[in-house]
Amino acid sequence: MAGLVRLQPSDHHFHVDGNDSILDAALQAGLPLNYGCSNGNCGLCQARLLSGEVGKISHHDFVFGEAEKSMGHILLCSYTAVSDVVIEAQESAAISEQHITTRVKKLTALTSDIVLLHLQTPRTQRLRFLAGQSVRLDLDGEASATHPIASCPCDDRNIQFHIRLIADDAFSQRIESLKPANTVQVMGPFGDFTLNNRSDRSILFLAFDTGFAPVKSLIEHAMQLEQSENLHLYWIADAEESHYMHNLVRSWIDVFDSFSYTPLNAKDLYPRADPAGGLQADAWQDVSQALLRQVSAEHDKLSDFDIYVAGPDPVARVAWDFLVQNGFPQEQFKSILTC
Ligand code: FES
């Protein structure tokens, strides 16, 4: 079973394979449909079948009224497409804010001062977000901070973050003390550092330090969607060990023909950058200018690309000045501040 699903009134379309629900396929295509539990209880993914044939793939407890049944309402989380179908469903311009109590699944050291925080949502509640977005993490009301999500929205129960631990910082200290099964409140998602589904341009990702986190989410999602556009990642770290997922990125090269990768050390780009104790803002400024000069030299026409920049202050500002102030199309530039 497989079919093309066309949504009305947006006219967006995507393919669904027989083992996937229409909801999962829509989310994997980056379309923000309304949903809640993903398992047939809440009714929030209700939509109307206008034409074509669907097949039930899982039981649902939610009960439709007679009027809804006669109008062809279905639950998108419980049905797949058996043929090409047309479905009436509203897409939200933005995903509404959610507040979810998650539990720590794992806390792993990535480097001496960067940790991977892996949270899991309850079985009946998933976090709806788009690749590249951020959430607010609240630790028992004692400390909170906003961080970009490092994982793919295609696995919306398992949410990962790359967090740099900062000396004498209350949030960092609370993160370090977390144990498996501790609770963390997650609020969000926020931000528009998201893929432009309407663009078929190649993409340059410029990730500085833990700016790799939201870029990882974007690349994994693009690969999940099997996007054919060329993706090139420049990952600039302040020290050799800060390419903390180098092997993962190298594995993407082996699997995806359209992906390429340039790992760079800040010191190689700008010899006066001194990584001892982490780079300061003025050093990042010099490093980002050096990178942008290199990227310009390596690509004949930057306006053929969409450019995504993620990193600490002031790399996004430097990139904006270098690119957009010099005529690069504003709508092809996105940035996010990370730390
Ligand atoms: S998402 Fe809750 S019933 Fe489908």
mmCIF file of C-alpha atoms and ligand atoms in Angstrom:
data_model
loop_
_atom_site.group_PDB
_atom_site.id
_atom_site.type_symbol
_atom_site.label_atom_id
_atom_site.label_comp_id
_atom_site.label_asym_id
_atom_site.label_seq_id
_atom_site.Cartn_x
_atom_site.Cartn_y
_atom_site.Cartn_z
ATOM 1 C CA MET A 1 0.000 0.000 0.000
ATOM 2 C CA ALA A 2 1.267 3.434 -0.875
ATOM 3 C CA GLY A 3 -0.285 6.628 -2.076
ATOM 4 C CA LEU A 4 0.067 10.310 -2.673
ATOM 5 C CA VAL A 5 -1.747 12.428 -0.078
ATOM 6 C CA ARG A 6 -2.881 15.867 -1.160
ATOM 7 C CA LEU A 7 -4.024 18.285 1.562
ATOM 8 C CA GLN A 8 -6.788 20.831 1.076
ATOM 9 C CA PRO A 9 -6.896 23.802 1.186
ATOM 10 C CA SER A 10 -3.083 24.161 1.132
ATOM 11 C CA ASP A 11 -2.534 21.785 -1.849
ATOM 12 C CA HIS A 12 0.624 20.469 -0.116
ATOM 13 C CA HIS A 13 1.288 16.841 -0.936
ATOM 14 C CA PHE A 14 3.464 13.957 0.267
ATOM 15 C CA HIS A 15 3.811 10.201 -0.136
ATOM 16 C CA VAL A 16 2.800 7.664 2.482
ATOM 17 C CA ASP A 17 3.868 4.018 2.611
ATOM 18 C CA GLY A 18 1.455 1.414 3.877
ATOM 19 C CA ASN A 19 3.166 0.922 7.227
ATOM 20 C CA ASP A 20 3.120 4.623 8.088
ATOM 21 C CA SER A 21 0.180 6.616 9.295
ATOM 22 C CA ILE A 22 -0.821 9.634 7.221
ATOM 23 C CA LEU A 23 0.086 11.755 10.268
ATOM 24 C CA ASP A 24 3.636 10.372 10.501
ATOM 25 C CA ALA A 25 4.178 10.839 6.772
ATOM 26 C CA ALA A 26 2.926 14.444 6.957
ATOM 27 C CA LEU A 27 5.205 15.246 9.893
ATOM 28 C CA GLN A 28 8.162 13.640 8.135
ATOM 29 C CA ALA A 29 7.375 15.884 5.171
ATOM 30 C CA GLY A 30 7.652 18.861 7.533
ATOM 31 C CA LEU A 31 3.957 19.753 7.414
ATOM 32 C CA PRO A 32 2.714 21.027 10.805
ATOM 33 C CA LEU A 33 -0.634 19.234 11.105
ATOM 34 C CA ASN A 34 -2.503 19.339 14.370
ATOM 35 C CA TYR A 35 -2.147 16.262 16.615
ATOM 36 C CA GLY A 36 -1.707 15.228 20.224
ATOM 37 C CA CYS A 37 -1.343 11.626 21.403
ATOM 38 C CA SER A 38 -0.477 9.887 18.095
ATOM 39 C CA ASN A 39 -2.347 6.790 19.286
ATOM 40 C CA GLY A 40 -6.034 7.337 18.648
ATOM 41 C CA ASN A 41 -7.141 8.838 21.972
ATOM 42 C CA CYS A 42 -7.325 12.606 21.771
ATOM 43 C CA GLY A 43 -9.041 13.192 18.401
ATOM 44 C CA LEU A 44 -6.824 16.192 17.634
ATOM 45 C CA CYS A 45 -5.588 14.743 14.326
ATOM 46 C CA GLN A 46 -9.156 14.493 13.002
ATOM 47 C CA ALA A 47 -9.467 15.338 9.289
ATOM 48 C CA ARG A 48 -11.913 14.735 6.446
ATOM 49 C CA LEU A 49 -11.353 12.316 3.582
ATOM 50 C CA LEU A 50 -12.512 14.026 0.371
ATOM 51 C CA SER A 51 -11.526 11.331 -2.126
ATOM 52 C CA GLY A 52 -9.544 8.105 -2.412
ATOM 53 C CA GLU A 53 -9.265 5.123 -0.115
ATOM 54 C CA VAL A 54 -7.647 4.860 3.320
ATOM 55 C CA GLY A 55 -6.881 1.799 5.467
ATOM 56 C CA LYS A 56 -6.995 1.514 9.247
ATOM 57 C CA ILE A 57 -3.595 0.539 10.679
ATOM 58 C CA SER A 58 -4.276 0.813 14.413
ATOM 59 C CA HIS A 59 -7.197 0.716 16.829
ATOM 60 C CA HIS A 60 -8.467 4.056 18.140
ATOM 61 C CA ASP A 61 -10.463 4.733 21.306
ATOM 62 C CA PHE A 62 -11.642 8.139 20.108
ATOM 63 C CA VAL A 63 -15.315 7.904 19.056
ATOM 64 C CA PHE A 64 -16.751 9.914 16.172
ATOM 65 C CA GLY A 65 -20.309 11.275 16.210
ATOM 66 C CA GLU A 66 -22.721 10.127 13.479
ATOM 67 C CA ALA A 67 -22.417 13.445 11.626
ATOM 68 C CA GLU A 68 -18.617 13.242 11.563
ATOM 69 C CA LYS A 69 -18.759 9.641 10.346
ATOM 70 C CA SER A 70 -21.102 10.498 7.521
ATOM 71 C CA MET A 71 -18.870 13.393 6.452
ATOM 72 C CA GLY A 72 -15.887 11.035 6.120
ATOM 73 C CA HIS A 73 -13.854 12.065 9.171
ATOM 74 C CA ILE A 74 -10.804 9.937 9.984
ATOM 75 C CA LEU A 75 -7.954 10.051 12.477
ATOM 76 C CA LEU A 76 -4.715 10.712 10.619
ATOM 77 C CA CYS A 77 -2.698 8.823 13.261
ATOM 78 C CA SER A 78 -4.722 5.620 12.747
ATOM 79 C CA TYR A 79 -5.019 5.454 8.964
ATOM 80 C CA THR A 80 -2.742 5.069 5.973
ATOM 81 C CA ALA A 81 -3.426 5.773 2.299
ATOM 82 C CA VAL A 82 -4.390 2.768 0.165
ATOM 83 C CA SER A 83 -4.660 4.881 -2.996
ATOM 84 C CA ASP A 84 -3.972 8.506 -3.852
ATOM 85 C CA VAL A 85 -6.165 10.525 -1.504
ATOM 86 C CA VAL A 86 -7.331 14.104 -0.937
ATOM 87 C CA ILE A 87 -7.810 15.150 2.670
ATOM 88 C CA GLU A 88 -9.188 18.312 4.200
ATOM 89 C CA ALA A 89 -6.932 19.281 7.107
ATOM 90 C CA GLN A 90 -5.764 22.594 8.481
ATOM 91 C CA GLU A 91 -2.033 23.197 8.710
ATOM 92 C CA SER A 92 -1.002 25.560 11.453
ATOM 93 C CA ALA A 93 1.199 28.424 10.269
ATOM 94 C CA ALA A 94 3.097 27.806 13.475
ATOM 95 C CA ILE A 95 3.060 24.837 15.823
ATOM 96 C CA SER A 96 1.316 25.820 19.039
ATOM 97 C CA GLU A 97 3.304 26.016 22.252
ATOM 98 C CA GLN A 98 3.310 22.837 24.323
ATOM 99 C CA HIS A 99 4.265 22.164 27.917
ATOM 100 C CA ILE A 100 5.459 18.585 28.500
ATOM 101 C CA THR A 101 6.941 16.882 31.537
ATOM 102 C CA THR A 102 9.764 14.741 30.143
ATOM 103 C CA ARG A 103 12.179 12.358 31.833
ATOM 104 C CA VAL A 104 15.933 12.118 31.479
ATOM 105 C CA LYS A 105 16.806 9.022 29.494
ATOM 106 C CA LYS A 106 20.544 9.618 29.373
ATOM 107 C CA LEU A 107 23.163 12.267 30.060
ATOM 108 C CA THR A 108 26.408 11.651 28.174
ATOM 109 C CA ALA A 109 29.664 13.615 28.033
ATOM 110 C CA LEU A 110 30.515 14.599 24.445
ATOM 111 C CA THR A 111 33.656 16.555 25.395
ATOM 112 C CA SER A 112 35.081 17.803 28.685
ATOM 113 C CA ASP A 113 32.475 20.599 28.733
ATOM 114 C CA ILE A 114 29.687 19.584 26.333
ATOM 115 C CA VAL A 115 26.996 17.043 27.283
ATOM 116 C CA LEU A 116 24.312 15.247 25.321
ATOM 117 C CA LEU A 117 20.995 15.468 27.184
ATOM 118 C CA HIS A 118 18.477 12.863 25.998
ATOM 119 C CA LEU A 119 14.894 13.433 27.194
ATOM 120 C CA GLN A 120 11.868 11.232 26.588
ATOM 121 C CA THR A 121 8.239 12.369 26.525
ATOM 122 C CA PRO A 122 5.404 10.288 28.042
ATOM 123 C CA ARG A 123 4.072 7.607 25.690
ATOM 124 C CA THR A 124 0.823 9.541 25.203
ATOM 125 C CA GLN A 125 2.318 12.948 24.575
ATOM 126 C CA ARG A 126 4.826 13.869 21.882
ATOM 127 C CA LEU A 127 6.573 17.143 21.248
ATOM 128 C CA ARG A 128 5.486 18.648 17.967
ATOM 129 C CA PHE A 129 8.299 20.714 16.474
ATOM 130 C CA LEU A 130 10.041 21.477 13.214
ATOM 131 C CA ALA A 131 13.689 20.588 12.665
ATOM 132 C CA GLY A 132 15.886 23.481 13.797
ATOM 133 C CA GLN A 133 13.493 24.826 16.451
ATOM 134 C CA SER A 134 14.290 25.409 20.143
ATOM 135 C CA VAL A 135 12.519 24.814 23.456
ATOM 136 C CA ARG A 136 12.779 26.160 26.983
ATOM 137 C CA LEU A 137 14.106 23.604 29.486
ATOM 138 C CA ASP A 138 13.049 24.147 33.086
ATOM 139 C CA LEU A 139 14.725 22.180 35.885
ATOM 140 C CA ASP A 140 12.297 22.087 38.835
ATOM 141 C CA GLY A 141 11.818 25.852 38.675
ATOM 142 C CA GLU A 142 15.395 26.298 39.901
ATOM 143 C CA ALA A 143 17.067 27.010 36.578
ATOM 144 C CA SER A 144 15.953 27.289 32.984
ATOM 145 C CA ALA A 145 17.416 28.026 29.555
ATOM 146 C CA THR A 146 16.432 27.910 25.888
ATOM 147 C CA HIS A 147 18.255 25.365 23.726
ATOM 148 C CA PRO A 148 17.906 24.204 20.113
ATOM 149 C CA ILE A 149 16.780 20.608 19.657
ATOM 150 C CA ALA A 150 19.549 18.448 18.185
ATOM 151 C CA SER A 151 17.350 15.522 17.096
ATOM 152 C CA CYS A 152 14.965 14.891 14.215
ATOM 153 C CA PRO A 153 11.209 15.605 14.561
ATOM 154 C CA CYS A 154 10.710 12.173 12.980
ATOM 155 C CA ASP A 155 11.399 10.778 16.490
ATOM 156 C CA ASP A 156 9.191 13.104 18.513
ATOM 157 C CA ARG A 157 9.359 11.132 21.787
ATOM 158 C CA ASN A 158 13.135 11.253 22.034
ATOM 159 C CA ILE A 159 14.495 14.783 22.198
ATOM 160 C CA GLN A 160 18.204 15.531 22.363
ATOM 161 C CA PHE A 161 20.272 18.605 23.215
ATOM 162 C CA HIS A 162 23.991 19.458 23.072
ATOM 163 C CA ILE A 163 24.655 21.637 26.096
ATOM 164 C CA ARG A 164 27.919 23.422 26.812
ATOM 165 C CA LEU A 165 28.545 23.527 30.541
ATOM 166 C CA ILE A 166 29.570 26.957 31.757
ATOM 167 C CA ALA A 167 31.491 27.500 35.018
ATOM 168 C CA ASP A 168 29.474 29.109 37.831
ATOM 169 C CA ASP A 169 26.255 28.886 35.807
ATOM 170 C CA ALA A 170 23.194 27.646 37.757
ATOM 171 C CA PHE A 171 21.629 25.901 34.728
ATOM 172 C CA SER A 172 24.882 24.073 33.906
ATOM 173 C CA GLN A 173 25.256 22.920 37.516
ATOM 174 C CA ARG A 174 21.688 21.551 37.581
ATOM 175 C CA ILE A 175 22.225 19.801 34.228
ATOM 176 C CA GLU A 176 25.368 18.102 35.565
ATOM 177 C CA SER A 177 23.436 16.771 38.563
ATOM 178 C CA LEU A 178 20.606 15.209 36.482
ATOM 179 C CA LYS A 179 20.075 11.438 36.785
ATOM 180 C CA PRO A 180 18.055 9.055 34.577
ATOM 181 C CA ALA A 181 14.276 9.382 35.222
ATOM 182 C CA ASN A 182 14.582 12.906 36.706
ATOM 183 C CA THR A 183 11.926 15.195 35.258
ATOM 184 C CA VAL A 184 12.588 18.172 32.997
ATOM 185 C CA GLN A 185 9.816 20.545 31.899
ATOM 186 C CA VAL A 186 9.907 21.287 28.183
ATOM 187 C CA MET A 187 8.101 24.332 26.790
ATOM 188 C CA GLY A 188 7.943 25.292 23.121
ATOM 189 C CA PRO A 189 8.792 24.991 20.287
ATOM 190 C CA PHE A 190 10.106 28.397 19.219
ATOM 191 C CA GLY A 191 12.013 29.849 16.301
ATOM 192 C CA ASP A 192 12.100 29.874 12.517
ATOM 193 C CA PHE A 193 15.513 28.290 11.896
ATOM 194 C CA THR A 194 13.639 25.746 9.801
ATOM 195 C CA LEU A 195 13.960 24.272 6.318
ATOM 196 C CA ASN A 196 12.298 26.183 3.511
ATOM 197 C CA ASN A 197 10.139 23.451 1.982
ATOM 198 C CA ARG A 198 9.460 25.587 -1.060
ATOM 199 C CA SER A 199 13.113 25.967 -2.023
ATOM 200 C CA ASP A 200 14.971 23.522 -4.244
ATOM 201 C CA ARG A 201 18.293 25.352 -3.887
ATOM 202 C CA SER A 202 21.364 23.609 -2.493
ATOM 203 C CA ILE A 203 22.069 24.405 1.159
ATOM 204 C CA LEU A 204 25.207 25.576 2.954
ATOM 205 C CA PHE A 205 25.202 24.999 6.709
ATOM 206 C CA LEU A 206 27.757 27.039 8.688
ATOM 207 C CA ALA A 207 27.818 25.562 12.208
ATOM 208 C CA PHE A 208 30.094 27.034 14.839
ATOM 209 C CA ASP A 209 30.788 24.964 17.948
ATOM 210 C CA THR A 210 27.481 23.663 19.475
ATOM 211 C CA GLY A 211 25.692 25.452 16.638
ATOM 212 C CA PHE A 212 26.028 21.952 15.180
ATOM 213 C CA ALA A 213 23.000 20.904 17.310
ATOM 214 C CA PRO A 214 20.147 22.591 15.349
ATOM 215 C CA VAL A 215 22.016 21.948 12.084
ATOM 216 C CA LYS A 216 22.124 18.235 12.921
ATOM 217 C CA SER A 217 18.337 18.311 13.374
ATOM 218 C CA LEU A 218 17.919 20.015 9.979
ATOM 219 C CA ILE A 219 20.267 17.648 8.141
ATOM 220 C CA GLU A 220 18.759 14.500 9.685
ATOM 221 C CA HIS A 221 15.299 15.727 8.764
ATOM 222 C CA ALA A 222 16.357 16.585 5.195
ATOM 223 C CA MET A 223 17.851 13.108 4.873
ATOM 224 C CA GLN A 224 14.733 11.515 6.328
ATOM 225 C CA LEU A 225 12.724 13.296 3.637
ATOM 226 C CA GLU A 226 15.260 12.103 1.054
ATOM 227 C CA GLN A 227 15.642 15.660 -0.212
ATOM 228 C CA SER A 228 17.687 15.687 -3.359
ATOM 229 C CA GLU A 229 19.235 19.129 -2.873
ATOM 230 C CA ASN A 230 22.969 19.191 -2.176
ATOM 231 C CA LEU A 231 23.776 19.795 1.484
ATOM 232 C CA HIS A 232 27.230 21.028 2.499
ATOM 233 C CA LEU A 233 28.183 21.360 6.160
ATOM 234 C CA TYR A 234 31.050 23.531 7.370
ATOM 235 C CA TRP A 235 31.569 22.757 11.080
ATOM 236 C CA ILE A 236 33.959 25.099 12.834
ATOM 237 C CA ALA A 237 35.144 23.984 16.263
ATOM 238 C CA ASP A 238 37.331 25.840 18.708
ATOM 239 C CA ALA A 239 39.434 22.717 19.344
ATOM 240 C CA GLU A 240 40.006 19.331 17.722
ATOM 241 C CA GLU A 241 37.831 17.464 20.234
ATOM 242 C CA SER A 242 34.900 19.859 19.722
ATOM 243 C CA HIS A 243 33.879 18.113 16.474
ATOM 244 C CA TYR A 244 32.178 15.878 18.987
ATOM 245 C CA MET A 245 30.103 13.945 16.406
ATOM 246 C CA HIS A 246 32.688 13.799 13.642
ATOM 247 C CA ASN A 247 32.128 10.067 13.053
ATOM 248 C CA LEU A 248 28.365 10.504 12.760
ATOM 249 C CA VAL A 249 28.832 13.237 10.174
ATOM 250 C CA ARG A 250 31.346 11.119 8.257
ATOM 251 C CA SER A 251 28.772 8.298 8.183
ATOM 252 C CA TRP A 252 26.305 10.669 6.482
ATOM 253 C CA ILE A 253 28.841 11.130 3.644
ATOM 254 C CA ASP A 254 28.908 7.365 3.118
ATOM 255 C CA VAL A 255 25.142 7.047 3.004
ATOM 256 C CA PHE A 256 24.007 10.205 1.197
ATOM 257 C CA ASP A 257 25.500 11.190 -2.170
ATOM 258 C CA SER A 258 24.174 14.724 -1.873
ATOM 259 C CA PHE A 259 25.936 15.461 1.442
ATOM 260 C CA SER A 260 29.448 16.889 1.843
ATOM 261 C CA TYR A 261 31.377 18.027 4.893
ATOM 262 C CA THR A 262 34.236 20.397 5.720
ATOM 263 C CA PRO A 263 35.403 20.218 9.344
ATOM 264 C CA LEU A 264 37.520 23.202 10.331
ATOM 265 C CA ASN A 265 39.354 24.306 13.448
ATOM 266 C CA ALA A 266 39.071 27.941 14.458
ATOM 267 C CA LYS A 267 42.826 28.201 14.783
ATOM 268 C CA ASP A 268 43.353 27.052 11.189
ATOM 269 C CA LEU A 269 40.953 29.701 9.913
ATOM 270 C CA TYR A 270 42.349 32.462 12.034
ATOM 271 C CA PRO A 271 45.709 31.684 13.664
ATOM 272 C CA ARG A 272 45.351 34.395 16.302
ATOM 273 C CA ALA A 273 42.262 32.615 17.707
ATOM 274 C CA ASP A 274 43.320 31.149 21.035
ATOM 275 C CA PRO A 275 41.002 28.314 22.063
ATOM 276 C CA ALA A 276 42.257 28.183 25.651
ATOM 277 C CA GLY A 277 39.134 28.482 27.798
ATOM 278 C CA GLY A 278 36.877 28.767 24.729
ATOM 279 C CA LEU A 279 36.803 31.515 22.132
ATOM 280 C CA GLN A 280 35.589 34.969 23.104
ATOM 281 C CA ALA A 281 33.226 37.080 20.974
ATOM 282 C CA ASP A 282 35.935 39.068 19.162
ATOM 283 C CA ALA A 283 37.756 35.853 18.214
ATOM 284 C CA TRP A 284 34.537 34.273 16.886
ATOM 285 C CA GLN A 285 34.025 37.445 14.834
ATOM 286 C CA ASP A 286 37.423 37.042 13.169
ATOM 287 C CA VAL A 287 36.889 33.298 12.692
ATOM 288 C CA SER A 288 33.478 33.785 11.066
ATOM 289 C CA GLN A 289 34.829 36.455 8.690
ATOM 290 C CA ALA A 290 37.646 34.101 7.703
ATOM 291 C CA LEU A 291 35.152 31.274 7.114
ATOM 292 C CA LEU A 292 32.879 33.464 4.992
ATOM 293 C CA ARG A 293 35.845 34.482 2.829
ATOM 294 C CA GLN A 294 36.697 30.781 2.376
ATOM 295 C CA VAL A 295 33.082 29.840 1.562
ATOM 296 C CA SER A 296 32.850 32.677 -0.991
ATOM 297 C CA ALA A 297 36.066 31.553 -2.636
ATOM 298 C CA GLU A 298 34.875 27.940 -2.851
ATOM 299 C CA HIS A 299 31.482 28.682 -4.441
ATOM 300 C CA ASP A 300 31.137 30.701 -7.647
ATOM 301 C CA LYS A 301 27.699 32.063 -6.934
ATOM 302 C CA LEU A 302 26.500 32.063 -3.313
ATOM 303 C CA SER A 303 23.050 33.285 -4.370
ATOM 304 C CA ASP A 304 22.444 29.786 -5.792
ATOM 305 C CA PHE A 305 22.315 28.538 -2.151
ATOM 306 C CA ASP A 306 20.201 28.839 0.955
ATOM 307 C CA ILE A 307 22.568 29.574 3.863
ATOM 308 C CA TYR A 308 21.947 28.533 7.480
ATOM 309 C CA VAL A 309 24.263 29.928 10.182
ATOM 310 C CA ALA A 310 24.279 28.640 13.778
ATOM 311 C CA GLY A 311 26.714 29.673 16.471
ATOM 312 C CA PRO A 312 27.562 31.908 19.402
ATOM 313 C CA ASP A 313 27.290 35.661 19.336
ATOM 314 C CA PRO A 314 28.421 37.374 17.056
ATOM 315 C CA VAL A 315 28.727 34.867 14.162
ATOM 316 C CA ALA A 316 25.159 35.366 12.898
ATOM 317 C CA ARG A 317 25.583 39.155 12.841
ATOM 318 C CA VAL A 318 28.911 38.863 11.052
ATOM 319 C CA ALA A 319 27.376 36.515 8.464
ATOM 320 C CA TRP A 320 24.407 38.844 7.963
ATOM 321 C CA ASP A 321 26.727 41.822 7.396
ATOM 322 C CA PHE A 322 29.015 39.843 5.094
ATOM 323 C CA LEU A 323 26.214 38.311 3.016
ATOM 324 C CA VAL A 324 22.933 40.211 3.144
ATOM 325 C CA GLN A 325 24.511 43.688 3.341
ATOM 326 C CA ASN A 326 26.400 42.751 0.189
ATOM 327 C CA GLY A 327 23.364 41.703 -1.830
ATOM 328 C CA PHE A 328 22.785 38.061 -0.800
ATOM 329 C CA PRO A 329 18.975 37.506 -0.865
ATOM 330 C CA GLN A 330 17.632 38.006 2.661
ATOM 331 C CA GLU A 331 14.978 35.281 2.224
ATOM 332 C CA GLN A 332 17.742 32.697 1.601
ATOM 333 C CA PHE A 333 19.514 33.430 4.897
ATOM 334 C CA LYS A 334 18.588 31.994 8.299
ATOM 335 C CA SER A 335 20.494 32.123 11.569
ATOM 336 C CA ILE A 336 20.229 31.034 15.180
ATOM 337 C CA LEU A 337 22.194 32.058 18.254
ATOM 338 C CA THR A 338 23.629 29.187 20.281
ATOM 339 C CA CYS A 339 26.122 29.043 23.127
HETATM 340 S S1 FES B 1 -3.206 12.352 17.518
HETATM 341 FE FE1 FES B 1 -4.555 11.844 19.117
HETATM 342 S S2 FES B 1 -6.066 10.703 18.066
HETATM 343 FE FE2 FES B 1 -4.606 11.069 16.530
#
